Coordinates of C-alpha atoms in Angstrom, one line a residue:
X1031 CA 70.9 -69.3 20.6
X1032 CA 70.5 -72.2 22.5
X1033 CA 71.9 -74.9 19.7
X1034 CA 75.2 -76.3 20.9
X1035 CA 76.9 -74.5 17.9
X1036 CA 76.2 -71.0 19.1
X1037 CA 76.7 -72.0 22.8
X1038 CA 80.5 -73.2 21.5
X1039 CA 81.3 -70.8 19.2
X1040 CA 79.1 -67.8 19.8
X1041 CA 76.7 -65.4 17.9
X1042 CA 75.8 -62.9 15.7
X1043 CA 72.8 -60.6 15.7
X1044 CA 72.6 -57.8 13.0
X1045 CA 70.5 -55.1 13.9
X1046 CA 68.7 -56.7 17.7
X1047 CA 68.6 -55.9 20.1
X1048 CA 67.0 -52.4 18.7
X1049 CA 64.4 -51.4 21.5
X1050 CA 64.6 -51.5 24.7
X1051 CA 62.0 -54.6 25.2
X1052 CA 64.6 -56.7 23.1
X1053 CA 67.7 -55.7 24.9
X1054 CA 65.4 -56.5 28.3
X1055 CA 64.5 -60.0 26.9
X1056 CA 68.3 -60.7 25.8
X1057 CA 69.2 -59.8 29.5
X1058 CA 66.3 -61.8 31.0
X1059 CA 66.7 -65.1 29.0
X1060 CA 70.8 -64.4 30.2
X1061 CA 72.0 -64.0 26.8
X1062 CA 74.6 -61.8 27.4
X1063 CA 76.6 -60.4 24.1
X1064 CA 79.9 -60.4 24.3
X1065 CA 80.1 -57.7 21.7
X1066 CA 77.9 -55.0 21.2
X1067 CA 78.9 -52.8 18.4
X1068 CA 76.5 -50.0 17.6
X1069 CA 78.3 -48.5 13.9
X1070 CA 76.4 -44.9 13.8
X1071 CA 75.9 -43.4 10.4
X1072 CA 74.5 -39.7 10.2
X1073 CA 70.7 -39.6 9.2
X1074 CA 72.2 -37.8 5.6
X1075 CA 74.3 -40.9 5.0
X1076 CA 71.3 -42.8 5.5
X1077 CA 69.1 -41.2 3.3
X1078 CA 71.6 -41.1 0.6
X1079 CA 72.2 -44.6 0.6
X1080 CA 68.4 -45.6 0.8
X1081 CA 67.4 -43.3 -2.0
X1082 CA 69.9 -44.8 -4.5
X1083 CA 68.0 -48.5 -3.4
X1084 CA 65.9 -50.1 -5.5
X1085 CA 64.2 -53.9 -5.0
X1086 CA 63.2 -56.5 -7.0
X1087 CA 59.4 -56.8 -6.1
X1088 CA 59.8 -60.4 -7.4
X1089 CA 62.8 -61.9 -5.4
X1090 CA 63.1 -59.4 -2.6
X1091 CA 66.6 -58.9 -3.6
X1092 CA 67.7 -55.3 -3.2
X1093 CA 69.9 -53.0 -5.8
X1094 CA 72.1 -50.1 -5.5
X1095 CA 73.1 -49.9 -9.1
X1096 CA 71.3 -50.6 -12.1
X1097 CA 70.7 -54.5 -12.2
X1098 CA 72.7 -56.1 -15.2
X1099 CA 69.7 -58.8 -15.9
X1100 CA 67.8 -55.9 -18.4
X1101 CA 64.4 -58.0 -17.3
X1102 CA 65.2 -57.8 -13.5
X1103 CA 66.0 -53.7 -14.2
X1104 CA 62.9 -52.9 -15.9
X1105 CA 61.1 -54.2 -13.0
X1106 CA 62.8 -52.5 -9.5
X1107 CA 61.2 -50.4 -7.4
X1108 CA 61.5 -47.7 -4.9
X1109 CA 59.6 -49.9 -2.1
X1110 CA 57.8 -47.7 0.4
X1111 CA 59.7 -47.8 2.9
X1112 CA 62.6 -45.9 1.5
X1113 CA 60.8 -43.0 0.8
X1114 CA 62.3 -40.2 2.6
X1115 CA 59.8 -39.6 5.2
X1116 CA 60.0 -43.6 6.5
X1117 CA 63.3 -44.2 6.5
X1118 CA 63.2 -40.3 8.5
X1119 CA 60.6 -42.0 11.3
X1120 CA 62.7 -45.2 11.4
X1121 CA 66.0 -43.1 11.7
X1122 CA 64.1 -41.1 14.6
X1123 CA 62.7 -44.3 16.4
X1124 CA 66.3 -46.2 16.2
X1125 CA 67.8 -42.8 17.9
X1126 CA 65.3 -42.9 20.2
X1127 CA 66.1 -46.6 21.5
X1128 CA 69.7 -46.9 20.6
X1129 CA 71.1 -45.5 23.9
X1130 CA 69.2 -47.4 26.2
X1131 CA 70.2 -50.9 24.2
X1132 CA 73.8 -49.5 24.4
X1133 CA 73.6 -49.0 28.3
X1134 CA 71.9 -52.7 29.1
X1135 CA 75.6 -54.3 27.9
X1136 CA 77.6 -51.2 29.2
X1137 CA 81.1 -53.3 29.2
X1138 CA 80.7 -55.2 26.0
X1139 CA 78.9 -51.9 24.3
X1140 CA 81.1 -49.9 21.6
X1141 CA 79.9 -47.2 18.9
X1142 CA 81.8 -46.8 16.1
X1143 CA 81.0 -43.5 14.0
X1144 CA 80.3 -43.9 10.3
X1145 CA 83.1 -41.2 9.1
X1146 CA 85.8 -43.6 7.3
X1147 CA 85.9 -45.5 4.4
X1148 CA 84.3 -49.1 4.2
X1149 CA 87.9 -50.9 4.7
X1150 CA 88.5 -48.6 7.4
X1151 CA 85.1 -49.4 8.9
X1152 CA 85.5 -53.0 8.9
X1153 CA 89.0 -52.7 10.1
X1154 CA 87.6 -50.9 13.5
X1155 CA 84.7 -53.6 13.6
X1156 CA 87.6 -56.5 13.2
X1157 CA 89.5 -55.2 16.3
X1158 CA 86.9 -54.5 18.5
X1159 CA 85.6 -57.9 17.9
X1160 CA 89.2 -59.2 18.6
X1161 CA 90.0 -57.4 21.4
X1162 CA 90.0 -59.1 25.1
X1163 CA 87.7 -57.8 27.4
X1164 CA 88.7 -57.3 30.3
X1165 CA 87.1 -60.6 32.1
X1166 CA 88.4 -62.5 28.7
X1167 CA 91.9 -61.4 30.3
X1168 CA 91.2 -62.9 33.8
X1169 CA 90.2 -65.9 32.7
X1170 CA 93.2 -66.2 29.7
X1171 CA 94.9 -69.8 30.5
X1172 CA 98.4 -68.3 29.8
X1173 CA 98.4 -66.2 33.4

């Protein structure tokens, strides 16, 4: 975060800060997101979509339809942990922490709920991510 490319044009981190310690180090090092956008998906959503994953115990790649390589297909897995009772514990741990990451960036911290359709879902996450904050507007050149 500290390369001169990041420091010009910003970041992106997918999926930290996720428990409180991170979100405490992010604010203690004074790297301060801009955007925080928390996309919540209902723990049925996320079962659903983890049982139909399978991975490649050779590449690491992971699958949600049948592979179309016949050799690759033959050889995906369920990897342990998508079973239903880790991805349960995970869901129950990220629930647990996810509020208090959302309140250490109050201003820059939005939640958008997993109800819509993918296009509609990336459309929300587009304008957040577009949208002046507030201390973005105070400091816009054209005033």
């Amino acid at each position: 975060l500290r390369h001169i490319d990041c420091i010009r044009k910003g970041w992106v981190l997918d999926g930290f800060p996720n428990t409180p310690a991170q979100a405490e180090f992010l604010r203690q090092a004074h790297y301060w997101p801009t955007r925080l956008i928390h996309v919540q998906a209902p723990i049925e959503m996320v079962l659903s979509r983890t049982a139909d994953r399978k991975v490649d115990p050779v590449t690491g790649a992971a699958y949600y339809h049948t592979p179309s390589n016949p050799t690759v297909a033959e050889r995906v897995i369920t990897a342990d942990y998508d079973t239903v009772e880790k991805v349960k514990e995970r869901y129950k741990l990220y629930s647990e922490n996810v509020e208090y990451v959302l309140r250490c960036f109050p201003v820059v911290a939005s939640t958008i709920p997993v109800d819509d359709e993918v296009t509609e879902i990336v459309q929300t996450i587009i304008a957040k991510v577009n949208k002046p904050l507030p201390t973005e507007l105070a400091q816009s050149p054209e005033e």
